[in-house]
Amino acid sequence: MKVLVAVKRVVDYNVKVRVKADNSGVDLANVKMSMNPFCEIAVEEAVRLKEKGVATEIVVVSIGPTTAQEQLRTALALGADRAILVESAEELTSLAVAKLLKAVVDKEQPQLVILGKQAIDSDNNQTGQMLAALSGYAQGTFASKVEVCGDSVTVTREIDAGAQTVSLKLPAIVTTDLRLNEPRYASLPNIMKAKKKPLDVLTADALGVSTSSTNKTLKVEAPAARSAGIKVKSVAELVEKLKNEAKVI
């Protein structure tokens, strides 16, 4: 079984994000970038499926600038077999990314596609669902457990009311939640081996996909600074401040 895993290059979660002085976007100059944490979980799940003998090949794909090869090499070091970079310098919408992934899915014909449920930069949580709609594949989102049996996959989903288990006919799309697994660290020997694994570079034009968008970013602002908290001496003072200052009662 071939498994396709989508990964995204994002600002490292330890970095405090800064907005550009002209409010045109986020300042990425000299900022540490890394693989999206939910994508790391997706790669780990694919590697575990291969270790169980369920998956025979793991292909990782990323859409972004040339520098995204760094994250693809990381995925190769974690256990993926080969990588595909769809090179694009544009700021793509979730729909554009889903269209590009659909073209890669059509080309590779995987039985299972695994994505992180969302990226920590845009936080949209849309690409997996859009890809499922475009490809016509069944989808299991917010997965906390994945079991492949024959020509179907059972996905335990994290939902507001608890957990829901769905059985999907392959091929299928799965998006990963935090509790699905704990990603491993790449060993030095595997990092060295990853440098020799195949990495193909494609473009949107080569895939025949238009990435034009009707969305336009007008302004990017940092969240407003919060005022310091205060301590009150009594319940009466608390009620008075909630009523007259906070105006919430």
Short mmCIF file of the C-alpha atoms (twelve columns), coordinates in Angstrom:
data_MODEL
# 
_entry.id   MODEL 
# 
loop_
_atom_site.group_PDB 
_atom_site.id 
_atom_site.type_symbol 
_atom_site.label_atom_id 
_atom_site.label_alt_id 
_atom_site.label_comp_id 
_atom_site.label_asym_id 
_atom_site.label_seq_id 
_atom_site.Cartn_x 
_atom_site.Cartn_y 
_atom_site.Cartn_z 
_atom_site.pdbx_PDB_model_num 
ATOM 1   C CA . MET A 1   0.000   0.000  0.000   1 
ATOM 2   C CA . LYS A 2   1.313   3.426  -0.960  1 
ATOM 3   C CA . VAL A 3   0.855   6.213  1.612   1 
ATOM 4   C CA . LEU A 4   1.091   9.877  0.656   1 
ATOM 5   C CA . VAL A 5   1.859   12.344 3.448   1 
ATOM 6   C CA . ALA A 6   1.570   16.120 3.056   1 
ATOM 7   C CA . VAL A 7   3.929   18.292 5.130   1 
ATOM 8   C CA . LYS A 8   4.169   22.064 5.498   1 
ATOM 9   C CA . ARG A 9   7.059   24.407 6.286   1 
ATOM 10  C CA . VAL A 10  6.022   26.795 9.079   1 
ATOM 11  C CA . VAL A 11  7.592   29.127 11.621  1 
ATOM 12  C CA . ASP A 12  8.906   26.999 14.495  1 
ATOM 13  C CA . TYR A 13  6.433   26.838 17.371  1 
ATOM 14  C CA . ASN A 14  9.061   28.152 19.806  1 
ATOM 15  C CA . VAL A 15  9.495   31.392 17.843  1 
ATOM 16  C CA . LYS A 16  7.655   34.544 18.870  1 
ATOM 17  C CA . VAL A 17  6.109   35.771 15.637  1 
ATOM 18  C CA . ARG A 18  6.649   39.411 14.634  1 
ATOM 19  C CA . VAL A 19  4.562   41.488 12.244  1 
ATOM 20  C CA . LYS A 20  6.318   43.544 9.561   1 
ATOM 21  C CA . ALA A 21  6.534   47.296 10.151  1 
ATOM 22  C CA . ASP A 22  4.268   47.984 7.159   1 
ATOM 23  C CA . ASN A 23  1.656   45.458 8.376   1 
ATOM 24  C CA . SER A 24  1.892   43.563 5.100   1 
ATOM 25  C CA . GLY A 25  2.529   40.204 6.743   1 
ATOM 26  C CA . VAL A 26  4.630   38.201 9.184   1 
ATOM 27  C CA . ASP A 27  8.368   38.912 9.355   1 
ATOM 28  C CA . LEU A 28  10.158  35.706 8.305   1 
ATOM 29  C CA . ALA A 29  13.665  37.164 8.034   1 
ATOM 30  C CA . ASN A 30  16.186  35.048 9.995   1 
ATOM 31  C CA . VAL A 31  13.357  33.107 11.624  1 
ATOM 32  C CA . LYS A 32  13.730  29.418 12.422  1 
ATOM 33  C CA . MET A 33  11.420  27.289 10.270  1 
ATOM 34  C CA . SER A 34  10.387  23.700 10.886  1 
ATOM 35  C CA . MET A 35  7.879   21.050 9.909   1 
ATOM 36  C CA . ASN A 36  4.328   21.734 11.085  1 
ATOM 37  C CA . PRO A 37  3.823   19.691 14.315  1 
ATOM 38  C CA . PHE A 38  0.634   18.041 13.034  1 
ATOM 39  C CA . CYS A 39  2.519   17.046 9.869   1 
ATOM 40  C CA . GLU A 40  5.190   15.400 12.031  1 
ATOM 41  C CA . ILE A 41  2.420   13.269 13.534  1 
ATOM 42  C CA . ALA A 42  1.209   12.378 10.030  1 
ATOM 43  C CA . VAL A 43  4.717   11.259 8.992   1 
ATOM 44  C CA . GLU A 44  5.109   9.229  12.178  1 
ATOM 45  C CA . GLU A 45  1.810   7.442  11.577  1 
ATOM 46  C CA . ALA A 46  2.834   6.532  8.032   1 
ATOM 47  C CA . VAL A 47  6.187   5.200  9.266   1 
ATOM 48  C CA . ARG A 48  4.433   3.101  11.905  1 
ATOM 49  C CA . LEU A 49  2.142   1.645  9.234   1 
ATOM 50  C CA . LYS A 50  5.221   0.684  7.232   1 
ATOM 51  C CA . GLU A 51  6.863   -0.879 10.291  1 
ATOM 52  C CA . LYS A 52  3.716   -2.984 10.770  1 
ATOM 53  C CA . GLY A 53  3.992   -4.197 7.181   1 
ATOM 54  C CA . VAL A 54  0.797   -2.399 6.149   1 
ATOM 55  C CA . ALA A 55  2.431   0.303  4.001   1 
ATOM 56  C CA . THR A 56  4.999   -0.551 1.349   1 
ATOM 57  C CA . GLU A 57  5.972   2.962  0.265   1 
ATOM 58  C CA . ILE A 58  5.763   6.403  1.896   1 
ATOM 59  C CA . VAL A 59  5.811   9.470  -0.330  1 
ATOM 60  C CA . VAL A 60  5.974   12.910 1.302   1 
ATOM 61  C CA . VAL A 61  4.876   16.038 -0.530  1 
ATOM 62  C CA . SER A 62  5.223   19.709 0.338   1 
ATOM 63  C CA . ILE A 63  4.019   22.839 -1.414  1 
ATOM 64  C CA . GLY A 64  6.124   25.948 -0.965  1 
ATOM 65  C CA . PRO A 65  9.464   27.612 -1.689  1 
ATOM 66  C CA . THR A 66  12.702  25.811 -2.552  1 
ATOM 67  C CA . THR A 67  13.701  25.964 1.124   1 
ATOM 68  C CA . ALA A 68  10.854  23.531 1.936   1 
ATOM 69  C CA . GLN A 69  13.237  20.799 0.767   1 
ATOM 70  C CA . GLU A 70  14.693  21.018 4.286   1 
ATOM 71  C CA . GLN A 71  11.428  19.781 5.818   1 
ATOM 72  C CA . LEU A 72  11.093  17.087 3.151   1 
ATOM 73  C CA . ARG A 73  14.602  15.836 3.965   1 
ATOM 74  C CA . THR A 74  13.553  15.707 7.621   1 
ATOM 75  C CA . ALA A 75  10.564  13.559 6.673   1 
ATOM 76  C CA . LEU A 76  12.861  11.302 4.630   1 
ATOM 77  C CA . ALA A 77  15.142  10.966 7.654   1 
ATOM 78  C CA . LEU A 78  12.140  9.942  9.754   1 
ATOM 79  C CA . GLY A 79  11.409  7.040  7.402   1 
ATOM 80  C CA . ALA A 80  9.724   8.252  4.202   1 
ATOM 81  C CA . ASP A 81  10.984  6.688  0.967   1 
ATOM 82  C CA . ARG A 82  10.858  9.616  -1.446  1 
ATOM 83  C CA . ALA A 83  9.695   13.209 -1.614  1 
ATOM 84  C CA . ILE A 84  7.965   15.631 -3.958  1 
ATOM 85  C CA . LEU A 85  8.192   19.412 -3.756  1 
ATOM 86  C CA . VAL A 86  5.605   21.453 -5.616  1 
ATOM 87  C CA . GLU A 87  7.559   24.676 -5.841  1 
ATOM 88  C CA . SER A 88  5.635   27.912 -5.350  1 
ATOM 89  C CA . ALA A 89  6.713   31.302 -4.035  1 
ATOM 90  C CA . GLU A 90  3.101   32.475 -3.708  1 
ATOM 91  C CA . GLU A 91  1.088   32.634 -0.497  1 
ATOM 92  C CA . LEU A 92  -1.417  29.920 -1.338  1 
ATOM 93  C CA . THR A 93  -4.938  29.501 0.011   1 
ATOM 94  C CA . SER A 94  -6.166  26.180 1.418   1 
ATOM 95  C CA . LEU A 95  -8.138  25.565 -1.776  1 
ATOM 96  C CA . ALA A 96  -5.077  26.127 -3.984  1 
ATOM 97  C CA . VAL A 97  -3.063  23.711 -1.827  1 
ATOM 98  C CA . ALA A 98  -5.876  21.140 -2.008  1 
ATOM 99  C CA . LYS A 99  -5.977  21.439 -5.812  1 
ATOM 100 C CA . LEU A 100 -2.224  20.897 -6.047  1 
ATOM 101 C CA . LEU A 101 -2.412  17.910 -3.696  1 
ATOM 102 C CA . LYS A 102 -5.277  16.514 -5.797  1 
ATOM 103 C CA . ALA A 103 -3.000  16.669 -8.853  1 
ATOM 104 C CA . VAL A 104 -0.255  14.834 -6.931  1 
ATOM 105 C CA . VAL A 105 -2.778  12.245 -5.702  1 
ATOM 106 C CA . ASP A 106 -3.929  11.658 -9.294  1 
ATOM 107 C CA . LYS A 107 -0.301  11.214 -10.348 1 
ATOM 108 C CA . GLU A 108 0.787   8.944  -7.474  1 
ATOM 109 C CA . GLN A 109 -2.466  7.018  -6.879  1 
ATOM 110 C CA . PRO A 110 -1.899  6.364  -3.132  1 
ATOM 111 C CA . GLN A 111 -4.300  4.173  -1.172  1 
ATOM 112 C CA . LEU A 112 -4.051  6.396  1.906   1 
ATOM 113 C CA . VAL A 113 -3.363  10.122 2.232   1 
ATOM 114 C CA . ILE A 114 -2.400  11.474 5.669   1 
ATOM 115 C CA . LEU A 115 -2.297  15.179 6.540   1 
ATOM 116 C CA . GLY A 116 -2.027  17.176 9.736   1 
ATOM 117 C CA . LYS A 117 -5.458  18.458 10.733  1 
ATOM 118 C CA . GLN A 118 -4.190  22.055 10.504  1 
ATOM 119 C CA . ALA A 119 -1.053  24.153 10.178  1 
ATOM 120 C CA . ILE A 120 0.031   26.268 13.137  1 
ATOM 121 C CA . ASP A 121 0.569   29.357 10.972  1 
ATOM 122 C CA . SER A 122 -2.808  29.810 9.250   1 
ATOM 123 C CA . ASP A 123 -4.807  27.488 11.580  1 
ATOM 124 C CA . ASN A 124 -7.394  27.000 8.830   1 
ATOM 125 C CA . ASN A 125 -8.145  23.267 9.248   1 
ATOM 126 C CA . GLN A 126 -9.464  23.115 5.659   1 
ATOM 127 C CA . THR A 127 -7.003  21.414 3.320   1 
ATOM 128 C CA . GLY A 128 -7.741  17.798 4.245   1 
ATOM 129 C CA . GLN A 129 -11.483 18.237 3.898   1 
ATOM 130 C CA . MET A 130 -11.131 20.110 0.602   1 
ATOM 131 C CA . LEU A 131 -8.803  17.432 -0.774  1 
ATOM 132 C CA . ALA A 132 -11.332 14.736 0.134   1 
ATOM 133 C CA . ALA A 133 -14.099 16.666 -1.642  1 
ATOM 134 C CA . LEU A 134 -11.998 17.252 -4.773  1 
ATOM 135 C CA . SER A 135 -10.739 13.667 -4.989  1 
ATOM 136 C CA . GLY A 136 -13.992 11.986 -3.995  1 
ATOM 137 C CA . TYR A 137 -12.188 9.997  -1.288  1 
ATOM 138 C CA . ALA A 138 -13.699 9.116  2.072   1 
ATOM 139 C CA . GLN A 139 -12.354 11.194 4.936   1 
ATOM 140 C CA . GLY A 140 -11.577 10.632 8.615   1 
ATOM 141 C CA . THR A 141 -10.590 13.905 10.286  1 
ATOM 142 C CA . PHE A 142 -9.100  14.607 13.756  1 
ATOM 143 C CA . ALA A 143 -7.781  11.052 14.019  1 
ATOM 144 C CA . SER A 144 -6.592  9.819  17.421  1 
ATOM 145 C CA . LYS A 145 -6.302  6.190  16.243  1 
ATOM 146 C CA . VAL A 146 -5.860  4.670  12.784  1 
ATOM 147 C CA . GLU A 147 -6.155  0.959  11.933  1 
ATOM 148 C CA . VAL A 148 -5.881  -0.406 8.395   1 
ATOM 149 C CA . CYS A 149 -7.506  -3.761 7.702   1 
ATOM 150 C CA . GLY A 150 -7.736  -5.093 4.163   1 
ATOM 151 C CA . ASP A 151 -9.356  -2.549 1.883   1 
ATOM 152 C CA . SER A 152 -10.660 -0.323 4.682   1 
ATOM 153 C CA . VAL A 153 -9.325  1.924  7.424   1 
ATOM 154 C CA . THR A 154 -10.914 2.480  10.827  1 
ATOM 155 C CA . VAL A 155 -10.423 5.964  12.243  1 
ATOM 156 C CA . THR A 156 -11.218 7.048  15.782  1 
ATOM 157 C CA . ARG A 157 -12.063 10.765 15.607  1 
ATOM 158 C CA . GLU A 158 -11.855 13.317 18.395  1 
ATOM 159 C CA . ILE A 159 -15.101 15.283 18.452  1 
ATOM 160 C CA . ASP A 160 -16.750 17.704 20.881  1 
ATOM 161 C CA . ALA A 161 -18.824 14.964 22.509  1 
ATOM 162 C CA . GLY A 162 -15.900 12.533 22.927  1 
ATOM 163 C CA . ALA A 163 -14.796 10.020 20.293  1 
ATOM 164 C CA . GLN A 164 -16.386 8.732  17.110  1 
ATOM 165 C CA . THR A 165 -15.226 5.679  15.154  1 
ATOM 166 C CA . VAL A 166 -15.733 5.546  11.393  1 
ATOM 167 C CA . SER A 167 -14.847 2.847  8.875   1 
ATOM 168 C CA . LEU A 168 -13.685 4.122  5.487   1 
ATOM 169 C CA . LYS A 169 -13.180 2.289  2.219   1 
ATOM 170 C CA . LEU A 170 -9.730  2.851  0.717   1 
ATOM 171 C CA . PRO A 171 -8.531  5.067  -0.851  1 
ATOM 172 C CA . ALA A 172 -9.150  7.558  1.946   1 
ATOM 173 C CA . ILE A 173 -7.994  10.827 3.477   1 
ATOM 174 C CA . VAL A 174 -6.994  10.976 7.170   1 
ATOM 175 C CA . THR A 175 -6.092  14.112 9.120   1 
ATOM 176 C CA . THR A 176 -4.161  13.707 12.357  1 
ATOM 177 C CA . ASP A 177 -4.908  15.068 15.813  1 
ATOM 178 C CA . LEU A 178 -2.416  15.575 18.637  1 
ATOM 179 C CA . ARG A 179 -3.073  12.332 20.497  1 
ATOM 180 C CA . LEU A 180 -2.583  10.005 17.525  1 
ATOM 181 C CA . ASN A 181 1.095   9.376  18.341  1 
ATOM 182 C CA . GLU A 182 4.335   10.924 19.543  1 
ATOM 183 C CA . PRO A 183 6.758   11.638 16.675  1 
ATOM 184 C CA . ARG A 184 10.259  10.179 16.878  1 
ATOM 185 C CA . TYR A 185 13.546  11.995 16.422  1 
ATOM 186 C CA . ALA A 186 15.624  11.350 13.320  1 
ATOM 187 C CA . SER A 187 18.907  9.557  14.016  1 
ATOM 188 C CA . LEU A 188 22.170  10.858 12.541  1 
ATOM 189 C CA . PRO A 189 22.622  7.818  10.231  1 
ATOM 190 C CA . ASN A 190 19.078  8.297  8.884   1 
ATOM 191 C CA . ILE A 191 19.704  12.019 8.349   1 
ATOM 192 C CA . MET A 192 22.738  11.127 6.246   1 
ATOM 193 C CA . LYS A 193 20.787  8.475  4.301   1 
ATOM 194 C CA . ALA A 194 17.987  10.982 3.639   1 
ATOM 195 C CA . LYS A 195 20.368  13.117 1.583   1 
ATOM 196 C CA . LYS A 196 20.531  10.352 -1.020  1 
ATOM 197 C CA . LYS A 197 16.807  9.596  -1.204  1 
ATOM 198 C CA . PRO A 198 14.966  10.887 -4.313  1 
ATOM 199 C CA . LEU A 199 13.325  14.315 -4.180  1 
ATOM 200 C CA . ASP A 200 11.408  15.471 -7.264  1 
ATOM 201 C CA . VAL A 201 10.582  19.129 -7.869  1 
ATOM 202 C CA . LEU A 202 7.371   20.047 -9.726  1 
ATOM 203 C CA . THR A 203 5.483   23.259 -10.429 1 
ATOM 204 C CA . ALA A 204 1.806   24.169 -10.480 1 
ATOM 205 C CA . ASP A 205 2.034   24.716 -14.244 1 
ATOM 206 C CA . ALA A 206 3.533   21.261 -14.754 1 
ATOM 207 C CA . LEU A 207 0.598   19.800 -12.802 1 
ATOM 208 C CA . GLY A 208 -1.887  21.880 -14.801 1 
ATOM 209 C CA . VAL A 209 -3.285  23.615 -11.723 1 
ATOM 210 C CA . SER A 210 -4.213  27.281 -11.394 1 
ATOM 211 C CA . THR A 211 -3.390  28.700 -7.952  1 
ATOM 212 C CA . SER A 212 -4.949  32.128 -8.484  1 
ATOM 213 C CA . SER A 213 -6.964  33.388 -5.529  1 
ATOM 214 C CA . THR A 214 -9.781  35.853 -4.994  1 
ATOM 215 C CA . ASN A 215 -8.534  36.493 -1.447  1 
ATOM 216 C CA . LYS A 216 -6.357  39.498 -0.675  1 
ATOM 217 C CA . THR A 217 -4.593  40.281 2.598   1 
ATOM 218 C CA . LEU A 218 -5.287  43.891 3.472   1 
ATOM 219 C CA . LYS A 219 -3.491  44.178 6.790   1 
ATOM 220 C CA . VAL A 220 -1.767  42.004 9.391   1 
ATOM 221 C CA . GLU A 221 -1.695  43.148 13.017  1 
ATOM 222 C CA . ALA A 222 -0.344  41.678 16.231  1 
ATOM 223 C CA . PRO A 223 -2.933  40.972 18.958  1 
ATOM 224 C CA . ALA A 224 -3.631  43.906 21.247  1 
ATOM 225 C CA . ALA A 225 -1.520  43.910 24.407  1 
ATOM 226 C CA . ARG A 226 -3.394  42.826 27.505  1 
ATOM 227 C CA . SER A 227 -3.485  45.015 30.601  1 
ATOM 228 C CA . ALA A 228 -2.036  43.589 33.802  1 
ATOM 229 C CA . GLY A 229 -4.332  41.755 36.170  1 
ATOM 230 C CA . ILE A 230 -5.198  43.061 39.623  1 
ATOM 231 C CA . LYS A 231 -6.060  41.553 42.995  1 
ATOM 232 C CA . VAL A 232 -9.193  42.486 44.908  1 
ATOM 233 C CA . LYS A 233 -9.705  42.338 48.658  1 
ATOM 234 C CA . SER A 234 -13.332 41.237 48.758  1 
ATOM 235 C CA . VAL A 235 -16.184 39.779 46.750  1 
ATOM 236 C CA . ALA A 236 -17.946 43.125 46.906  1 
ATOM 237 C CA . GLU A 237 -14.961 44.849 45.288  1 
ATOM 238 C CA . LEU A 238 -14.803 42.105 42.636  1 
ATOM 239 C CA . VAL A 239 -18.479 42.581 41.791  1 
ATOM 240 C CA . GLU A 240 -18.045 46.355 41.669  1 
ATOM 241 C CA . LYS A 241 -15.134 46.098 39.210  1 
ATOM 242 C CA . LEU A 242 -16.887 43.525 37.031  1 
ATOM 243 C CA . LYS A 243 -19.928 45.801 36.901  1 
ATOM 244 C CA . ASN A 244 -18.345 49.239 36.473  1 
ATOM 245 C CA . GLU A 245 -14.931 48.600 34.896  1 
ATOM 246 C CA . ALA A 246 -15.185 45.360 32.963  1 
ATOM 247 C CA . LYS A 247 -18.924 45.921 32.362  1 
ATOM 248 C CA . VAL A 248 -19.604 42.194 32.088  1 
ATOM 249 C CA . ILE A 249 -22.450 42.088 34.614  1 
# 
